Coordinates of C-alpha atoms in Angstrom, one line a residue:
X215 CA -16.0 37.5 164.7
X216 CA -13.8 38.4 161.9
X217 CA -10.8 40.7 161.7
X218 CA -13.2 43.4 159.8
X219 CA -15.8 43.0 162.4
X220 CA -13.9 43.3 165.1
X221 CA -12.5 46.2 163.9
X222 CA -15.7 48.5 162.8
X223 CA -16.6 47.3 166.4
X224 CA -13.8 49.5 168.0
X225 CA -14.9 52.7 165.9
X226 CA -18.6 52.1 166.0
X227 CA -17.6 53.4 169.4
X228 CA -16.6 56.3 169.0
X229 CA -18.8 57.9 165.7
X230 CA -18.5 60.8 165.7
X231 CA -15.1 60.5 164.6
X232 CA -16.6 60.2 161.3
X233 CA -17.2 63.3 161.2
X234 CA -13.7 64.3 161.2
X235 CA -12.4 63.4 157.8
X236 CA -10.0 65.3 156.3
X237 CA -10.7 65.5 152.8
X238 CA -9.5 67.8 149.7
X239 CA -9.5 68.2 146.1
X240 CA -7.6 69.2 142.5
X241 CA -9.7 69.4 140.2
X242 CA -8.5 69.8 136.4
X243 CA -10.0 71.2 133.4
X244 CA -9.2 72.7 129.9
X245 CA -9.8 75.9 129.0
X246 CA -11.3 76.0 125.4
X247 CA -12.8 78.1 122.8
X248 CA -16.4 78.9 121.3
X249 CA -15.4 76.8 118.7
X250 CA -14.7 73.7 120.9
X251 CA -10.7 74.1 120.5
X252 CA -8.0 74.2 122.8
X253 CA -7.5 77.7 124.0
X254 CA -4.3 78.6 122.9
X255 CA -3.9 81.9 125.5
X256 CA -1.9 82.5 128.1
X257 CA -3.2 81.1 132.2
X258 CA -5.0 84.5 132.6
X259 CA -3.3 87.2 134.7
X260 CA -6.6 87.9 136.7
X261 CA -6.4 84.6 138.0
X262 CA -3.5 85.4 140.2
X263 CA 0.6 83.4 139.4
X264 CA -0.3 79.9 139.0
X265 CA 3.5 79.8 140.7
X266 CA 1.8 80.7 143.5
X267 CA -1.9 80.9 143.8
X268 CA -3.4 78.3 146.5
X269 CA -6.3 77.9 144.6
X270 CA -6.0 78.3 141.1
X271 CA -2.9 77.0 139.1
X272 CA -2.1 75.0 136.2
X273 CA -1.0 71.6 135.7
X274 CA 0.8 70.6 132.3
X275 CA 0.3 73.5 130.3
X276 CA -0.5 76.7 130.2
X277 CA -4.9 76.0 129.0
X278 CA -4.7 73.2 132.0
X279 CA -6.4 75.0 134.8
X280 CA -6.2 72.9 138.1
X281 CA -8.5 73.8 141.2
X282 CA -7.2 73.1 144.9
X283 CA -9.1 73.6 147.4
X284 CA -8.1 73.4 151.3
X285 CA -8.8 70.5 153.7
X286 CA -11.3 70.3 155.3
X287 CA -13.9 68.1 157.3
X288 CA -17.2 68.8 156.2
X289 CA -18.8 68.0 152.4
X290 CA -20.6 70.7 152.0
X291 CA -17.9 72.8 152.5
X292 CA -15.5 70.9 150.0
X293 CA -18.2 71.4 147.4
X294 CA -18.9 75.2 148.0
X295 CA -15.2 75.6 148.2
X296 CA -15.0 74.3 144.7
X297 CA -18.0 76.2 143.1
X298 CA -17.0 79.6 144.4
X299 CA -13.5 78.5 142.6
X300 CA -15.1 78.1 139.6
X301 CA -17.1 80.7 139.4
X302 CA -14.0 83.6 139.9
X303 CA -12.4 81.3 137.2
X304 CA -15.2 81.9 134.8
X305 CA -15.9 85.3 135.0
X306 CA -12.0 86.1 134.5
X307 CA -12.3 83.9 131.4
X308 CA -14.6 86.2 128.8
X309 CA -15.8 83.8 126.4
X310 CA -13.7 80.6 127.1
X311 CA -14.8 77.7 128.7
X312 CA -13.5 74.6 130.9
X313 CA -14.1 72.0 129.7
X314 CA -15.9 69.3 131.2
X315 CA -14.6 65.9 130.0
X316 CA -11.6 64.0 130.7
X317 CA -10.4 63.6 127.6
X318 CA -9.2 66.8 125.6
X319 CA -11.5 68.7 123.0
X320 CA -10.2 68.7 119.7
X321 CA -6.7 69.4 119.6
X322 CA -5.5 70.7 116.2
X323 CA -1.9 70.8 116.2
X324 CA 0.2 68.9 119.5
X325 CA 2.3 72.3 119.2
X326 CA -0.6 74.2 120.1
X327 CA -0.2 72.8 123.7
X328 CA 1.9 75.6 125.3
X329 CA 3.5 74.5 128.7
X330 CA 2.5 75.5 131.8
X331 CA 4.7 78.7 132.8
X332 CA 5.7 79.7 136.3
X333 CA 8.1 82.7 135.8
X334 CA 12.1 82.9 136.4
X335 CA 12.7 81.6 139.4
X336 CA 14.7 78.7 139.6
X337 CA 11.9 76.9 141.3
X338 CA 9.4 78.2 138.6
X339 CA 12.2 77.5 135.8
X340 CA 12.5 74.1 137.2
X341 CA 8.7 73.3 137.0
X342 CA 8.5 74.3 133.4
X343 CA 11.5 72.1 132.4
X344 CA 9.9 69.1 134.0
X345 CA 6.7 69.9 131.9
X346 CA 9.1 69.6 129.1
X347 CA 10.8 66.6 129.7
X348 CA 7.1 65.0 129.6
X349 CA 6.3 66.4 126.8
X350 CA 9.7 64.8 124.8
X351 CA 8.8 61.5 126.7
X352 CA 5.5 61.2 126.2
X353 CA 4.0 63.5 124.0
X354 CA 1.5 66.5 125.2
X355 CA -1.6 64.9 124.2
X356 CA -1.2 62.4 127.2
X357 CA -0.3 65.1 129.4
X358 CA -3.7 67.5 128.9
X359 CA -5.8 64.9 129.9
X360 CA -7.6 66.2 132.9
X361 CA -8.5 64.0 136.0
X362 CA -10.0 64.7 140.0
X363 CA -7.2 63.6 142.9
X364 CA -8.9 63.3 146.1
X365 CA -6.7 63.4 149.6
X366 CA -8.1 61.8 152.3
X367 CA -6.8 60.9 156.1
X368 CA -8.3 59.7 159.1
X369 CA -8.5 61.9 162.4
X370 CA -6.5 60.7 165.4
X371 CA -9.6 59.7 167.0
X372 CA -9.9 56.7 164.3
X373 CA -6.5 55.4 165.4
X374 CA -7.5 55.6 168.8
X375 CA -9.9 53.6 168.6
X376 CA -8.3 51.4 166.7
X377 CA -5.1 50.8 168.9
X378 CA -5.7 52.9 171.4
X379 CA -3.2 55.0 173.4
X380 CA 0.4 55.1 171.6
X381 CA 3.7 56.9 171.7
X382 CA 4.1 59.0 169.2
X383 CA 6.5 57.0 167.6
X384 CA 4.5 54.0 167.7
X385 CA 1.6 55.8 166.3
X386 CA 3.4 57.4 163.5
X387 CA 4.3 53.8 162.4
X388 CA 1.0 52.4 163.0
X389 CA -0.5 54.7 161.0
X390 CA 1.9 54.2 157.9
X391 CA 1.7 50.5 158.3
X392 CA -2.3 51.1 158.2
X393 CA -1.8 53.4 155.1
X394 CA -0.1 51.3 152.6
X395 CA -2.7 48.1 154.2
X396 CA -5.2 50.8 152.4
X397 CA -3.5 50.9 149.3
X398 CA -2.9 47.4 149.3
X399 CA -6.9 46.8 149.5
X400 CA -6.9 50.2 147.1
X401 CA -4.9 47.9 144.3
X402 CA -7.4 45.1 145.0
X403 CA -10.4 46.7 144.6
X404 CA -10.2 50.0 143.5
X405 CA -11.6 48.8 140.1
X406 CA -15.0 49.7 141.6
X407 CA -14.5 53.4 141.1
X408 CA -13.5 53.3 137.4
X409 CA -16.8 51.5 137.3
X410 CA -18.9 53.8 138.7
X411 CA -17.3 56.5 137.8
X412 CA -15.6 56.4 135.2
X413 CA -15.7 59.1 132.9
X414 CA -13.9 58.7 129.6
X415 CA -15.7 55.3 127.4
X416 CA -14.8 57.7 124.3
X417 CA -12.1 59.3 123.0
X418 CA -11.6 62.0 119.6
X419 CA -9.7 59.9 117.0
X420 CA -7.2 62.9 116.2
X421 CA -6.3 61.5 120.2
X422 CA -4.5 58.9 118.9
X423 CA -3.7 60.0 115.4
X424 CA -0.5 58.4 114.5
X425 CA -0.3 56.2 117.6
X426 CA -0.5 52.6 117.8
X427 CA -3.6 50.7 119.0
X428 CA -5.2 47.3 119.4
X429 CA -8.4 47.9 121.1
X430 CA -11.4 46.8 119.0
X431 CA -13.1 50.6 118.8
X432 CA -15.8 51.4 117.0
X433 CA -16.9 54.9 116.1
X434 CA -19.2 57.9 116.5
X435 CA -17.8 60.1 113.2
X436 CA -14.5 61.0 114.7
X437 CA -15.6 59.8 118.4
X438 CA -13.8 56.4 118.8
X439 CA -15.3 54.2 121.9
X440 CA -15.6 51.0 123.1
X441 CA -19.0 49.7 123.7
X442 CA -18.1 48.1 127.7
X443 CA -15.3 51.1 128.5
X444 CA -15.3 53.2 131.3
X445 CA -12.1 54.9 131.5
X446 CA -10.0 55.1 128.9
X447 CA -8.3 58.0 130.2
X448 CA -6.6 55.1 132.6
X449 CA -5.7 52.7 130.0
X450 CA -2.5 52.4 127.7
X451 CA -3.9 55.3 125.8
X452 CA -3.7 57.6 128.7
X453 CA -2.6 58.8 131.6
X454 CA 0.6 55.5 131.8
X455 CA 3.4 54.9 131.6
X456 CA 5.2 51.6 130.0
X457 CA 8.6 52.6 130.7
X458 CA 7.3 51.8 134.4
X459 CA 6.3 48.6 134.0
X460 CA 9.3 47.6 134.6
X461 CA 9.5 49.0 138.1
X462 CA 9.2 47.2 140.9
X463 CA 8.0 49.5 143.9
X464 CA 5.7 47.7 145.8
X465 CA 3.3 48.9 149.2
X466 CA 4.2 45.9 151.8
X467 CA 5.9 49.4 153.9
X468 CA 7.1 52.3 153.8
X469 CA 10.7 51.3 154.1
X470 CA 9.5 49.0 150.8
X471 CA 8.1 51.6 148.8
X472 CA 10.6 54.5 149.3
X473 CA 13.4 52.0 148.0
X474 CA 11.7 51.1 145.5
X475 CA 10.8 54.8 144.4
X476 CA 14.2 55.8 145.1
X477 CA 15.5 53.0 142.6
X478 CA 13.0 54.5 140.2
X479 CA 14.6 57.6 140.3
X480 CA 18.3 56.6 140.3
X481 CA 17.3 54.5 137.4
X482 CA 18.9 55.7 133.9
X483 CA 16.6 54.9 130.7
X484 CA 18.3 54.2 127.4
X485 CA 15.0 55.0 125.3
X486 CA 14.8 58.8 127.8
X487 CA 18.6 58.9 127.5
X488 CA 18.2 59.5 123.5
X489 CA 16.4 62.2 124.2
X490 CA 19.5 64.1 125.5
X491 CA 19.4 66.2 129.0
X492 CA 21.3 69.4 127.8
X493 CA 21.5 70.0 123.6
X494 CA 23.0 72.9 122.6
X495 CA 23.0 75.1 125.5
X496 CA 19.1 74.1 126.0
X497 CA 17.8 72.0 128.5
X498 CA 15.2 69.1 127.6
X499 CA 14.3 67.4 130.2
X500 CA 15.8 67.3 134.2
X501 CA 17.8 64.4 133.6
X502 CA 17.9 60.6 131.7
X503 CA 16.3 58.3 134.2
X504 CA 13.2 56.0 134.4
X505 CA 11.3 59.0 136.6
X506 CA 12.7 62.6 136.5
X507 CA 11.5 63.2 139.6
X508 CA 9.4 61.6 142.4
X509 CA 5.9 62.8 140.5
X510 CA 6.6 61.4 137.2
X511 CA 5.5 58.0 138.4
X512 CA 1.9 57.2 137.4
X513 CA 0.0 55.6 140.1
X514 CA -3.8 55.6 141.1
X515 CA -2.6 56.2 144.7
X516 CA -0.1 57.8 146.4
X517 CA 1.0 57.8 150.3
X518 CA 1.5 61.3 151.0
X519 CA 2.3 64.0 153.9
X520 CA 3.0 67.5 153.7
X521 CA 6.3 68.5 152.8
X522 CA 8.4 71.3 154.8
X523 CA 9.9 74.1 152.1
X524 CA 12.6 72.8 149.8
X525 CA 12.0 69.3 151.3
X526 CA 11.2 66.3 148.9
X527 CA 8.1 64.4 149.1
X528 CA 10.0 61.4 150.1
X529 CA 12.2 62.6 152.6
X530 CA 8.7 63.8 153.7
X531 CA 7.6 60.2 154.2
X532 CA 10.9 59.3 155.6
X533 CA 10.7 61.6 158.1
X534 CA 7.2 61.4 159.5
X535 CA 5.7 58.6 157.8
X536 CA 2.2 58.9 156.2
X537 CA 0.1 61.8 156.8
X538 CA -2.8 60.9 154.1
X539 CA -3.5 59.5 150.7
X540 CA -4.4 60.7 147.1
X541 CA -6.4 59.1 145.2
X542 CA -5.8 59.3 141.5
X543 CA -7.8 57.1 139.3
X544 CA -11.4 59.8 139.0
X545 CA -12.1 60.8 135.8
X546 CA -13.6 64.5 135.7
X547 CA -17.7 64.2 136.4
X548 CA -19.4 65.4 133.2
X549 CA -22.6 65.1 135.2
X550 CA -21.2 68.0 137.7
X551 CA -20.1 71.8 137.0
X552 CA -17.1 70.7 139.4
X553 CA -15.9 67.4 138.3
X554 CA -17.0 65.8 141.1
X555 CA -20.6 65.3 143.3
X556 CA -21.1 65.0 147.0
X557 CA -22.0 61.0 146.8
X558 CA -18.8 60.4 144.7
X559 CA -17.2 61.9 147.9
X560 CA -19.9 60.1 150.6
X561 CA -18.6 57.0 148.4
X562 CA -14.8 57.2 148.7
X563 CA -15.7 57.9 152.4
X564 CA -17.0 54.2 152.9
X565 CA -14.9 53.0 150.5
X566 CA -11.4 53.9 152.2
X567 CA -12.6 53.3 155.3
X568 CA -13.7 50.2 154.2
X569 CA -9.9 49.2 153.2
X570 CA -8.8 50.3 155.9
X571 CA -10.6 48.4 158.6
X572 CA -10.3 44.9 156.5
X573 CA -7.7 42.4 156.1
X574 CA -4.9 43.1 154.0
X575 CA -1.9 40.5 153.8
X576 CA 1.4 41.6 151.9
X577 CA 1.7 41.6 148.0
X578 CA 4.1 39.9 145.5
X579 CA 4.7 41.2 142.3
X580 CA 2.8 38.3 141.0
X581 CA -0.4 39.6 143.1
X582 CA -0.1 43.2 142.2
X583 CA 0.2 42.3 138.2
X584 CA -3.2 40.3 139.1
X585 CA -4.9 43.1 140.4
X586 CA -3.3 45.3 137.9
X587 CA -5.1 43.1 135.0
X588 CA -8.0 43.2 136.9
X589 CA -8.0 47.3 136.8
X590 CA -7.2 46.8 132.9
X591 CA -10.5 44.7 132.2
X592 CA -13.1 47.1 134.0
X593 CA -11.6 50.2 132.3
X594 CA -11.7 48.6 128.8
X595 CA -15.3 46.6 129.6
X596 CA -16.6 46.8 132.8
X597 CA -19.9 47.4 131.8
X598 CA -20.0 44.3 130.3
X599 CA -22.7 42.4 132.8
X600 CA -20.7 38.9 132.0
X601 CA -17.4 40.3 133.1
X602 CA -15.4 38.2 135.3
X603 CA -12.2 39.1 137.5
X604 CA -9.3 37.4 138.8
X605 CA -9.3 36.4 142.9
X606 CA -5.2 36.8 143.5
X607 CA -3.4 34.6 141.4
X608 CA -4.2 31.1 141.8
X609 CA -6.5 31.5 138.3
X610 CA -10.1 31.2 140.5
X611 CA -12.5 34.1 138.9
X612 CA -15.7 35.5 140.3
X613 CA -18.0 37.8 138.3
X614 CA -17.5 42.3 138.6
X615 CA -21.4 42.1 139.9
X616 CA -21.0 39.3 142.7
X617 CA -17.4 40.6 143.9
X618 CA -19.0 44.3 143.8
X619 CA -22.0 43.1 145.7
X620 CA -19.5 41.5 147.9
X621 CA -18.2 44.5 149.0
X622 CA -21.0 46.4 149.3
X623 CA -22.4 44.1 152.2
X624 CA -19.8 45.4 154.4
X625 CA -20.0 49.4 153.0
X626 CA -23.1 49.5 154.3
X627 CA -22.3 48.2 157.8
X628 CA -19.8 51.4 157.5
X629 CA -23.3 53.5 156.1
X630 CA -25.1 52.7 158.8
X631 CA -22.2 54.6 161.9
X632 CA -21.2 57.4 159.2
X633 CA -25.3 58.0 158.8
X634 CA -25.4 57.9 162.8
X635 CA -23.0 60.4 163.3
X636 CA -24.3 63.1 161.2
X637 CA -27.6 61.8 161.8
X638 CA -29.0 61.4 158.6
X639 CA -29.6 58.5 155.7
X640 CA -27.1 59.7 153.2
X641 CA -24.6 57.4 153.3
X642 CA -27.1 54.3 153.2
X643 CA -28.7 56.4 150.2
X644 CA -25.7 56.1 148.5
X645 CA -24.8 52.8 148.9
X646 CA -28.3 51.5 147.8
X647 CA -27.9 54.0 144.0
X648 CA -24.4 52.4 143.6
X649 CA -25.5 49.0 144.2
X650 CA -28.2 49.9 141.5
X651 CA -25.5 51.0 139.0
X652 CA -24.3 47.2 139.8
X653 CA -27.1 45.7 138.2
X654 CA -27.5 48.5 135.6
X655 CA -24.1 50.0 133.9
X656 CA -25.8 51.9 132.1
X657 CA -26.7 54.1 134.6
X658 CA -22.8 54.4 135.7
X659 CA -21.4 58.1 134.7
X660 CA -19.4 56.3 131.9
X661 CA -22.9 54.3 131.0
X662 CA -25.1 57.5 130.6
X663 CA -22.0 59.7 128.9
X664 CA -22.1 57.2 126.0
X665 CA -25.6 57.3 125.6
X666 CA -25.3 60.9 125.5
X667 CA -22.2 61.0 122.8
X668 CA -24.3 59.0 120.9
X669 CA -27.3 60.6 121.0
X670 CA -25.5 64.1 119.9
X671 CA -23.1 62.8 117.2
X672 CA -19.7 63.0 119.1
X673 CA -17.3 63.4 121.9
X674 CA -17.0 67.1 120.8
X675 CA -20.9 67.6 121.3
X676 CA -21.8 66.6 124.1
X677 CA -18.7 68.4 126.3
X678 CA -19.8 71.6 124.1
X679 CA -23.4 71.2 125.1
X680 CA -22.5 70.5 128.9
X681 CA -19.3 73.0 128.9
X682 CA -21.5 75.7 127.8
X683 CA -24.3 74.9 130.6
X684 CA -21.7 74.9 133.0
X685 CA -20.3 78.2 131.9
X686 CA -24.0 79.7 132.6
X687 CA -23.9 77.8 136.1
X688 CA -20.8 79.1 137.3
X689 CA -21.2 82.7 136.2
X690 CA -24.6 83.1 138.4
X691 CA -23.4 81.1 141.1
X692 CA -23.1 83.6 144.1
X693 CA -20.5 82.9 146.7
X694 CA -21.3 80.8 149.6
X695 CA -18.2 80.0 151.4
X696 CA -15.3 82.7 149.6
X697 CA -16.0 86.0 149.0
X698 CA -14.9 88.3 145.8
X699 CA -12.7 90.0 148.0
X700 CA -11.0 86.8 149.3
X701 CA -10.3 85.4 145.4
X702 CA -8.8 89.3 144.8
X703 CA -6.6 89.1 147.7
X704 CA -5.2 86.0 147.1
X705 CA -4.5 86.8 143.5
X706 CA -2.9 89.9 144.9
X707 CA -1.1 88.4 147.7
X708 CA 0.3 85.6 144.6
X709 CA 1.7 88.0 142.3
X710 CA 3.6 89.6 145.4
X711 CA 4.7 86.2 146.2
X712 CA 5.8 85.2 143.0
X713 CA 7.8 88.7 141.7
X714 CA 9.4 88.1 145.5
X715 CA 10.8 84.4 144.1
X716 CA 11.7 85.9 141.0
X717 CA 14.1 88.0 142.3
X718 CA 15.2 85.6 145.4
X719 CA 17.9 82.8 143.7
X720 CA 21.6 83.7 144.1
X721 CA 23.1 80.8 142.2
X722 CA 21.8 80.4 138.3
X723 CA 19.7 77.6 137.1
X724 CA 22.5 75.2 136.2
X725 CA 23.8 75.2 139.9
X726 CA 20.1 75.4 141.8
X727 CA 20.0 71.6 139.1
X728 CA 23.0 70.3 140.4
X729 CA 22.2 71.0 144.3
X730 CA 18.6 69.8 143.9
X731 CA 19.6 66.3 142.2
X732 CA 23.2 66.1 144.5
X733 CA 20.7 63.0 146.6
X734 CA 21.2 61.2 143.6
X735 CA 24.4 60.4 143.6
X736 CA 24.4 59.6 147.5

């Protein structure tokens, strides 16, 4: 029996634990105009303080909406959770739209792009600042490009069964040591969900209007695409960042990941130090290093627990270990009014459980730039039926379609005790539709939102022609898990919250700086 077998053994056991999955989502999305630009208004005020709202903030700037909604254990659930979000959102938003791609609508000046703004506490202050230090770095362009995170942890009852009856201790260390095996096997083969998912083959050429690239694209009037892409959004011209190339934080532990983010972070960056931190009595970004702060580092996961207030995310992780992960690399769903569907979920389901329950040895650097390449070819031409991928470093390759199908032999052992234990077929539905998409790419999200940019002229078409049936959707949705009154009093209870912070410091900006970054210097 192997190692994988004889694990799924221990929680076919015990299935109903699969049907305590934690799971939430964030959910981004531009708000934009009847004329298919970039709304340049203020986050509206009927929406609640995006300082504070638990459900409806914004991300980089200030047209960025982003959607949270709570944990929970049940799909359904996650997805009503998400609709009623939207539809509050929409009816606050008169004749603006969100859009529902990825990559931005057409932006006409990059000063258009106000940042996000969370009012003047030094907490709020300090957010904005950081949003401007990405800006100077990077450019706003990158930073409006709009994705899905997905959090996910197993119940205890998975690492019971797994190793059964611990200390505490013990358990918390298991369960981090299991964690970053995930991510490990995440790195490996997390190409398959740019490939089935992947939202962003095309991008609008004023996108990368004075930027450098060497990517073959061809065109759609001012769409730019390449004919095998799936998500460009993760490639150089996106979401990245080169100046962490150089990093070296790697997921063997916890112990080895926290000094390498740590490093990150005490790092200074000629290229950002150029920049300046404090010009003329203004501040421009939070400080000179490779990462301002822990969030600045790009990854398409993240180990992650729930921080206490004022408390770090990686003194989090040092204290407690790993609680759950985020998972970074979805592109917005064109094909859903909420960015994401119910089998994408049912997918990630198997598919972390799947890394989780198989082997996965330590990785060099040498390994991870392997896999890394790997991630690089199926985002650029993963469609392409020919493709072929690396197997570790030792230069033996094996085609995207037999590695897939691969895979997909043991997801549906997983199908079969996640259908058990909520007694239906859809997780063995899903599997057999993906493994479809395997021989087909064209019927992958990135497949059939290609087809349909090029059967309407244009990027800028077809999110128009979706945003706008979405914006009909969500206005006569009708609650099924919120309520009107719930959405008012948590806009309500937010302002209160955020005029309370506004008025709470008692040392000014420059000193709240200096306290928050004194770790630095330990």
């Amino acid at each position: 029996m192997t190692d994988f077998a004889a694990r799924l053994e221990k929680v076919a056991c015990d299935t109903e634990l699969f049907k305590q999955l934690t799971r939430g989502v964030e959910r981004e999305t531009l708000r934009y105009t009847d004329s298919g630009l970039l709304a340049t208004t203020p986050h509206p005020k009927a929406l609640g303080s995006a300082f504070t709202n638990e459900w409806i903030t914004t991300d980089f700037a200030e047209s960025l909406l982003e959607f949270i909604t709570p944990v929970s254990n049940d799909i359904d659930t996650l997805v009503a959770q998400l609709e009623d979000i939207h539809h509050f959102t929409q009816q606050q938003l008169a004749h603006e739209k969100m859009w529902p791609l990825s990559m931005p609508c057409y932006v006409e000046k990059e000063d258009d792009i106000e940042l996000a703004q969370y009012g003047n506490s030094n907490s709020g202050k300090m957010k904005t600042l950081y949003r401007e230090g990405l800006k100077r770095r990077y450019g706003s362009l990158m930073q409006i490009i709009s994705g899905v995170h997905f959090n996910f942890s197993f119940p205890e009852r998975f690492w019971d069964a797994l190793y059964g009856e611990q200390s505490e201790q013990d358990r918390q260390e298991t369960k981090s040591e299991a964690y970053f095996a995930l991510i490990r096997n995440y790195y490996r083969f997390g190409w398959l969900i740019p490939y089935f998912f992947g939202g962003s083959p095309a991008i609008c050429s004023s996108f990368i209007k004075g930027r450098e690239s060497t990517l073959p694209f061809e065109n759609i009037g001012e769409t730019l695409y390449l004919p095998h892409a799936t998500s460009l959004r993760l490639s150089d011209l996106g979401y990245t960042n080169s100046a962490q190339s150089v990093l070296k934080i790697g997921f063997n532990s916890l112990e080895h990941y926290l000094k390498g983010l740590n490093e990150a972070i005490r790092t200074p960056s000629e290229e950002f130090a150029e920049i300046g931190v404090k010009v003329d009595g203004e501040y421009r970004q939070l400080n000179a290093n490779v990462l301002q702060i822990e969030n600045e580092l790009y990854a398409p996961i993240r180990p992650k627990r729930v921080a206490k207030a004022g408390e770090k995310p990686s003194d989090a992780l040092q204290r407690a270990g790993v609680e759950y992960i985020e998972v970074r690399s979805l592109d917005v769903n064109p094909y859903s009014s909420v960015g994401i569907t119910a089998n994408q979920v049912r997918f990630l389901d198997l598919f972390l459980t799947w890394a989780a329950l198989s082997d996965s040895n330590p990785m060099d650097d040498c390994e991870l730039e392997c896999w890394r390449e790997n991630w690089n070819k199926v985002i650029a031409e993963g469609r392409n039926p020919s493709l072929e991928l690396q197997i570790g470093c030792e230069g033996e390759v094996l085609t995207l379609r037999k590695w897939a199908k691969r895979v997909f032999t043991e997801l549906k052992q997983i199908a079969t005790l996640m259908d058990k234990a909520h007694g239906n077929d859809s997780y063995t539905q899903v599997c057999a539709e993906l493994e479809n998409w395997i021989d087909n790419p064209e019927l992958t999200v990135s497949g059939r939102l290609l087809n349909d940019t090029k059967r309407v002229g244009g990027l800028g078409k077809i999110g128009s022609e979706l945003g706008e049936e979405y914006r009909g959707k969500h206005l006569g949705h009708a609650y099924s898990y919120y309520s009107e009154e719930d959405m008012q009093k948590e806009v309500k209870r937010s302002w209160e919250k955020h005029l309370e912070a506004d008025k709470a410091d008692e040392v000014s900006f420059d000193e709240f700086l200096v306290d928050y970054f004194t770790y630095l210097k330990d």
